[in-house]
Tab-separated table of C-alpha atoms in Angstrom:
chain	number	residue	atom	x	y	z
A	222	MET	CA	0.000	0.000	0.000
A	223	LEU	CA	1.071	3.559	-0.584
A	224	ILE	CA	1.863	5.812	2.352
A	225	SER	CA	3.286	9.335	2.368
A	226	LEU	CA	6.892	10.237	3.057
A	227	LYS	CA	5.750	12.081	6.196
A	228	GLU	CA	4.000	8.927	7.440
A	229	ALA	CA	7.115	6.835	6.839
A	230	LEU	CA	9.341	9.351	8.625
A	231	ALA	CA	6.900	9.512	11.538
A	232	TYR	CA	7.164	5.715	11.849
A	233	GLY	CA	10.934	6.076	12.017
A	234	GLU	CA	10.767	8.676	14.766
A	235	GLU	CA	8.220	6.702	16.811
A	236	ASN	CA	10.207	3.471	16.552
A	237	ASN	CA	13.738	4.919	16.753
A	238	CYS	CA	14.696	3.477	13.386
A	239	GLY	CA	15.910	4.649	10.017
A	240	ILE	CA	13.639	4.343	6.980
A	241	ALA	CA	15.486	2.728	4.089
A	242	ALA	CA	15.147	4.411	0.695
A	243	ILE	CA	16.190	1.927	-1.967
A	244	ASN	CA	16.935	2.961	-5.531
A	245	THR	CA	15.336	0.391	-7.824
A	246	PRO	CA	16.274	1.158	-11.444
A	247	THR	CA	15.783	-2.499	-12.466
A	248	PHE	CA	12.789	-4.791	-11.985
A	249	GLU	CA	14.905	-7.288	-10.033
A	250	MET	CA	15.893	-4.634	-7.472
A	251	LEU	CA	12.294	-3.428	-7.246
A	252	VAL	CA	10.850	-6.876	-6.524
A	253	ALA	CA	13.663	-7.635	-4.085
A	254	ALA	CA	13.010	-4.440	-2.114
A	255	ILE	CA	9.272	-5.083	-1.878
A	256	ASN	CA	9.818	-8.717	-0.858
A	257	VAL	CA	12.089	-7.598	1.976
A	258	ALA	CA	9.636	-4.915	3.142
A	259	GLU	CA	6.852	-7.502	3.253
A	260	ARG	CA	8.988	-10.142	4.957
A	261	PHE	CA	10.022	-7.820	7.793
A	262	ASP	CA	6.771	-5.815	7.842
A	263	VAL	CA	8.481	-2.418	7.702
A	264	PRO	CA	7.785	0.758	5.713
A	265	LEU	CA	10.208	1.307	2.850
A	266	ILE	CA	10.843	4.013	0.265
A	267	LEU	CA	11.154	2.872	-3.345
A	268	ALA	CA	13.202	5.444	-5.251
A	269	HIS	CA	14.173	6.253	-8.811
A	270	ALA	CA	16.987	8.743	-9.383
A	271	GLU	CA	17.171	10.920	-12.474
A	272	VAL	CA	20.694	9.658	-13.121
A	273	HIS	CA	19.216	6.133	-13.510
A	274	ASP	CA	16.720	7.152	-16.186
A	275	PRO	CA	18.938	5.792	-19.004
A	276	VAL	CA	18.709	2.344	-17.341
A	277	ASN	CA	14.903	2.420	-17.231
A	278	SER	CA	12.838	5.557	-17.765
A	279	ILE	CA	10.706	6.799	-14.906
A	280	GLU	CA	7.629	6.169	-17.051
A	281	ASN	CA	8.557	2.490	-17.457
A	282	ILE	CA	10.060	1.381	-14.151
A	283	GLY	CA	8.079	4.040	-12.289
A	284	SER	CA	4.762	2.629	-13.479
A	285	ALA	CA	5.819	-0.768	-12.147
A	286	MET	CA	6.968	0.784	-8.872
A	287	VAL	CA	3.599	2.464	-8.310
A	288	ALA	CA	1.535	-0.567	-9.326
A	289	LEU	CA	3.491	-3.031	-7.186
A	290	ALA	CA	3.540	-0.644	-4.231
A	291	LYS	CA	-0.239	-0.249	-4.325
A	292	ARG	CA	-0.861	-3.991	-4.320
A	293	SER	CA	1.794	-4.802	-1.710
A	294	SER	CA	0.940	-5.570	1.907
A	295	ALA	CA	3.932	-3.439	2.955
A	296	LYS	CA	3.719	0.296	3.563
A	297	LEU	CA	5.647	1.912	0.721
A	298	VAL	CA	6.544	5.388	-0.523
A	299	VAL	CA	7.340	5.904	-4.224
A	300	HIS	CA	9.940	8.638	-4.434
A	301	VAL	CA	11.798	10.626	-7.109
A	302	ASP	CA	15.417	10.633	-5.964
A	303	HIS	CA	17.878	13.372	-6.908
A	304	GLY	CA	15.545	15.111	-9.330
A	305	GLU	CA	17.735	17.657	-11.043
A	306	SER	CA	14.888	19.601	-12.633
A	307	ILE	CA	11.273	20.465	-11.944
A	308	GLU	CA	10.403	18.782	-15.230
A	309	PHE	CA	11.747	15.401	-14.102
A	310	ILE	CA	9.980	15.634	-10.765
A	311	LYS	CA	6.718	16.387	-12.565
A	312	ARG	CA	7.234	13.307	-14.745
A	313	GLY	CA	7.422	11.269	-11.558
A	314	PHE	CA	4.273	12.822	-10.106
A	315	GLU	CA	2.423	12.181	-13.364
A	316	VAL	CA	3.346	8.492	-13.139
A	317	GLY	CA	1.966	8.354	-9.592
A	318	PHE	CA	4.969	9.001	-7.331
A	319	ASN	CA	3.918	10.591	-4.048
A	320	SER	CA	7.263	12.019	-2.946
A	321	ALA	CA	10.250	13.712	-4.548
A	322	MET	CA	13.683	15.065	-3.806
A	323	TYR	CA	14.863	18.137	-5.645
A	324	ASP	CA	18.651	18.252	-5.664
A	325	GLY	CA	20.006	21.737	-6.193
A	326	SER	CA	22.901	21.213	-3.796
A	327	ARG	CA	25.534	22.173	-6.351
A	328	LEU	CA	23.753	25.412	-7.247
A	329	PRO	CA	24.275	28.790	-5.553
A	330	TYR	CA	22.272	28.933	-2.323
A	331	GLU	CA	19.533	31.324	-3.443
A	332	GLU	CA	19.033	29.458	-6.730
A	333	ASN	CA	18.736	26.133	-4.908
A	334	LEU	CA	16.242	27.721	-2.522
A	335	ALA	CA	14.136	29.270	-5.295
A	336	ILE	CA	13.832	26.065	-7.334
A	337	THR	CA	13.139	24.024	-4.198
A	338	LYS	CA	10.218	26.370	-3.460
A	339	GLU	CA	8.915	25.618	-6.976
A	340	ALA	CA	9.193	21.890	-6.256
A	341	VAL	CA	7.213	22.289	-3.022
A	342	LYS	CA	4.525	24.286	-4.844
A	343	LEU	CA	4.297	21.618	-7.544
A	344	ALA	CA	4.154	18.798	-4.986
A	345	LYS	CA	1.141	20.349	-3.278
A	346	GLN	CA	-0.801	19.932	-6.517
A	347	TYR	CA	-0.202	16.180	-6.267
A	348	ASP	CA	-0.564	15.906	-2.479
A	349	ALA	CA	3.092	14.856	-2.358
A	350	ASN	CA	6.016	15.531	-0.021
A	351	VAL	CA	9.384	17.078	-0.841
A	352	GLU	CA	12.944	16.466	0.306
A	353	ALA	CA	15.745	18.826	-0.656
A	354	GLU	CA	19.516	18.869	-0.225
A	355	LEU	CA	21.895	21.416	1.248
A	356	GLY	CA	25.624	20.781	1.341
A	357	VAL	CA	27.459	18.623	-1.177
A	358	MET	CA	28.374	14.935	-1.000
A	359	PRO	CA	31.063	13.548	-3.304
A	360	GLY	CA	30.196	10.990	-5.969
A	361	ARG	CA	27.087	10.104	-7.953
A	362	GLU	CA	24.366	7.471	-7.739
A	363	ASP	CA	25.195	5.796	-11.063
A	364	GLY	CA	28.479	4.248	-9.913
A	365	LYS	CA	30.577	6.482	-12.184
A	366	ASP	CA	32.633	7.787	-9.309
A	367	SER	CA	35.739	9.853	-9.983
A	368	THR	CA	36.076	11.154	-6.431
A	369	THR	CA	38.363	10.172	-3.597
A	370	GLY	CA	35.497	8.383	-1.842
A	371	ILE	CA	36.051	10.549	1.243
A	372	GLY	CA	33.740	13.237	2.629
A	373	ASP	CA	34.973	16.826	2.269
A	374	ARG	CA	34.382	18.855	5.439
A	375	ALA	CA	34.413	22.081	3.415
A	376	LEU	CA	31.197	20.894	1.767
A	377	TYR	CA	29.339	19.933	4.966
A	378	THR	CA	25.921	21.459	5.615
A	379	ASP	CA	25.841	24.664	7.649
A	380	PRO	CA	23.136	24.500	10.389
A	381	GLN	CA	22.256	28.200	10.164
A	382	LEU	CA	21.784	28.026	6.410
A	383	ALA	CA	19.832	24.797	6.823
A	384	ALA	CA	17.423	26.462	9.264
A	385	ASP	CA	16.864	29.365	6.857
A	386	PHE	CA	16.450	26.981	3.915
A	387	VAL	CA	13.800	24.818	5.591
A	388	SER	CA	11.920	27.839	6.927
A	389	ARG	CA	11.743	29.518	3.526
A	390	THR	CA	10.988	26.433	1.412
A	391	GLY	CA	8.715	24.344	3.637
A	392	VAL	CA	10.372	21.039	2.741
A	393	ASP	CA	9.464	17.921	4.722
A	394	ALA	CA	13.013	16.538	5.051
A	395	LEU	CA	16.534	17.731	4.344
A	396	ALA	CA	19.429	15.741	2.933
A	397	CYS	CA	22.638	16.970	4.535
A	398	SER	CA	26.346	16.475	4.095
A	399	PHE	CA	28.093	15.272	7.265
A	400	GLY	CA	30.668	12.762	6.059
A	401	THR	CA	28.967	10.194	3.822
A	402	VAL	CA	29.702	9.819	0.098
A	403	HIS	CA	27.877	8.395	-2.885
A	404	GLY	CA	29.370	5.200	-4.297
A	405	LEU	CA	32.119	3.119	-2.714
A	406	TYR	CA	34.125	4.275	0.285
A	407	LYS	CA	37.842	4.357	-0.460
A	408	ALA	CA	38.778	5.179	3.126
A	409	GLU	CA	37.132	4.788	6.515
A	410	PRO	CA	34.213	7.263	6.711
A	411	LYS	CA	34.491	10.066	9.260
A	412	LEU	CA	30.964	11.035	10.275
A	413	ASP	CA	30.282	14.236	12.194
A	414	TYR	CA	27.655	13.073	14.699
A	415	ASP	CA	27.556	16.412	16.518
A	416	LEU	CA	26.674	18.133	13.252
A	417	ILE	CA	23.667	15.822	12.790
A	418	VAL	CA	22.353	16.891	16.198
A	419	GLU	CA	22.836	20.559	15.309
A	420	LEU	CA	21.110	20.155	11.952
A	421	ARG	CA	18.085	18.371	13.382
A	422	LYS	CA	17.707	20.965	16.126
A	423	ALA	CA	18.166	23.902	13.755
A	424	THR	CA	15.785	22.701	11.031
A	425	GLY	CA	13.107	20.836	12.996
A	426	VAL	CA	12.729	18.304	10.161
A	427	PRO	CA	14.077	14.771	9.678
A	428	ILE	CA	17.648	14.633	8.377
A	429	VAL	CA	18.354	12.423	5.382
A	430	MET	CA	21.541	10.434	4.879
A	431	HIS	CA	22.580	10.027	1.264
A	432	GLY	CA	25.443	7.694	0.437
A	433	GLY	CA	24.108	5.227	3.001
A	434	SER	CA	25.842	2.170	1.547
A	435	GLY	CA	28.888	0.706	3.214
A	436	LEU	CA	28.553	1.928	6.803
A	437	ALA	CA	28.898	-0.262	9.881
A	438	THR	CA	25.897	-1.081	12.075
A	439	GLU	CA	27.093	1.172	14.897
A	440	GLU	CA	27.507	4.074	12.439
A	441	TYR	CA	23.939	3.709	11.167
A	442	ARG	CA	22.566	3.454	14.693
A	443	SER	CA	24.571	6.455	15.899
A	444	CYS	CA	23.224	8.586	13.041
A	445	ILE	CA	19.628	7.458	13.649
A	446	SER	CA	19.820	8.225	17.368
A	447	ARG	CA	20.928	11.783	16.538
A	448	GLY	CA	18.190	12.668	14.053
A	449	VAL	CA	18.719	10.853	10.758
A	450	GLN	CA	15.361	9.371	9.751
A	451	LYS	CA	15.794	8.424	6.078
A	452	ILE	CA	18.781	6.501	4.756
A	453	ASN	CA	19.384	6.220	1.018
A	454	TYR	CA	20.894	2.955	-0.151
A	455	TYR	CA	21.846	1.750	-3.613
A	456	THR	CA	25.484	1.073	-4.467
A	457	TYR	CA	26.093	-1.965	-2.296
A	458	ALA	CA	22.768	-3.567	-3.251
A	459	ASP	CA	23.602	-3.157	-6.927
A	460	LYS	CA	27.103	-4.472	-6.252
A	461	ALA	CA	25.558	-7.508	-4.523
A	462	ALA	CA	23.444	-8.150	-7.625
A	463	LEU	CA	26.523	-8.162	-9.833
A	464	GLU	CA	28.416	-10.459	-7.469
A	465	GLY	CA	25.413	-12.798	-7.370
A	466	VAL	CA	25.380	-12.973	-11.145
A	467	LYS	CA	29.129	-13.618	-11.318
A	468	LYS	CA	28.815	-16.472	-8.837
A	469	PHE	CA	25.880	-17.974	-10.718
A	470	LEU	CA	27.770	-17.882	-14.023
A	471	ALA	CA	30.842	-19.402	-12.408
A	472	ASP	CA	28.712	-22.222	-10.965
A	473	GLU	CA	26.678	-22.645	-14.178
A	474	PRO	CA	29.097	-21.881	-17.023
A	475	ASP	CA	26.878	-23.577	-19.619
A	476	THR	CA	23.958	-21.211	-19.006
A	477	TYR	CA	22.765	-19.762	-22.298
A	478	VAL	CA	19.579	-17.918	-21.239
A	479	MET	CA	19.042	-14.754	-19.225
A	480	ALA	CA	16.099	-15.591	-16.934
A	481	PRO	CA	18.007	-17.570	-14.264
A	482	VAL	CA	20.653	-14.849	-14.226
A	483	THR	CA	18.021	-12.275	-13.241
A	484	VAL	CA	16.805	-14.578	-10.460
A	485	ALA	CA	20.345	-14.804	-9.102
A	486	ALA	CA	20.588	-11.004	-9.122
A	487	GLN	CA	17.268	-10.576	-7.323
A	488	GLU	CA	18.100	-13.140	-4.643
A	489	ALA	CA	21.463	-11.460	-4.011
A	490	VAL	CA	19.784	-8.085	-3.564
A	491	GLU	CA	17.239	-9.600	-1.166
A	492	ARG	CA	20.035	-11.004	0.986
A	493	ASP	CA	21.813	-7.649	1.031
A	494	LEU	CA	18.686	-5.632	1.824
A	495	SER	CA	17.635	-8.081	4.524
A	496	GLU	CA	20.832	-7.322	6.416
A	497	LEU	CA	20.267	-3.595	5.963
A	498	VAL	CA	16.701	-3.803	7.296
A	499	LYS	CA	17.796	-5.826	10.321
A	500	CYS	CA	20.238	-3.047	11.135
A	501	LEU	CA	18.103	0.022	10.470
A	502	TYR	CA	14.849	-1.287	11.965
A	503	ASN	CA	16.264	-3.341	14.855
A	504	LYS	CA	14.887	-6.571	13.394
A	505	ASN	CA	16.201	-10.031	14.218
């Protein structure tokens, strides 16, 4: 069933857990995420990032996301992730998405703020919620990472700016930079837990962790306890899918059809996401 982003975040606050937001650009990842949400009976955010549109367009995979979410027994949000334009976010809303993130984090502050306000205005027409981003995290969601894989403190989110930004835009959640990166970590992450506390207090809205793949259980739990309510996750699930396929092909070298390969990918993602859910939601 579909629930709103605000409902999912409220569940996280009430239950002291992080809500997983899983990018699902392929059908195998989509089905795996829903299966895990149903198995553990937890709310989950199904996301499609603009950078993944060349893999499957939001009209194609997004239609499947909405349809499967509506018929699922799990409580699911269908979310545009890292929308880089109002036009892309509108495409998501037209498909049936009920939440969106506008990412203007690399724009000048006032420009980011102005376009985010447009996104909030648009979302109200669709009874949808909006997340925005302030501060910059290295890397991208498509795996084409040319960064050092280390957070840059110079790009961390400023609490005073964050408070002004939320007040003037009316967003429901704010993605912040406090030490995570998109893609693979190439050094041990250094998370600024005190900054998370400051950001949550200053803004009054749930803080979102992007670049959520690859952290240790204690790091996730420490972030959640300080105000992080939504945790984006993609790279390591997609990596698990690839490793599952490689193992299958090594075990079955005579395979000449694609269908069993996709099953191997889906099962690998389910195993990976199951471990994530156990961690974020305190499930056994």
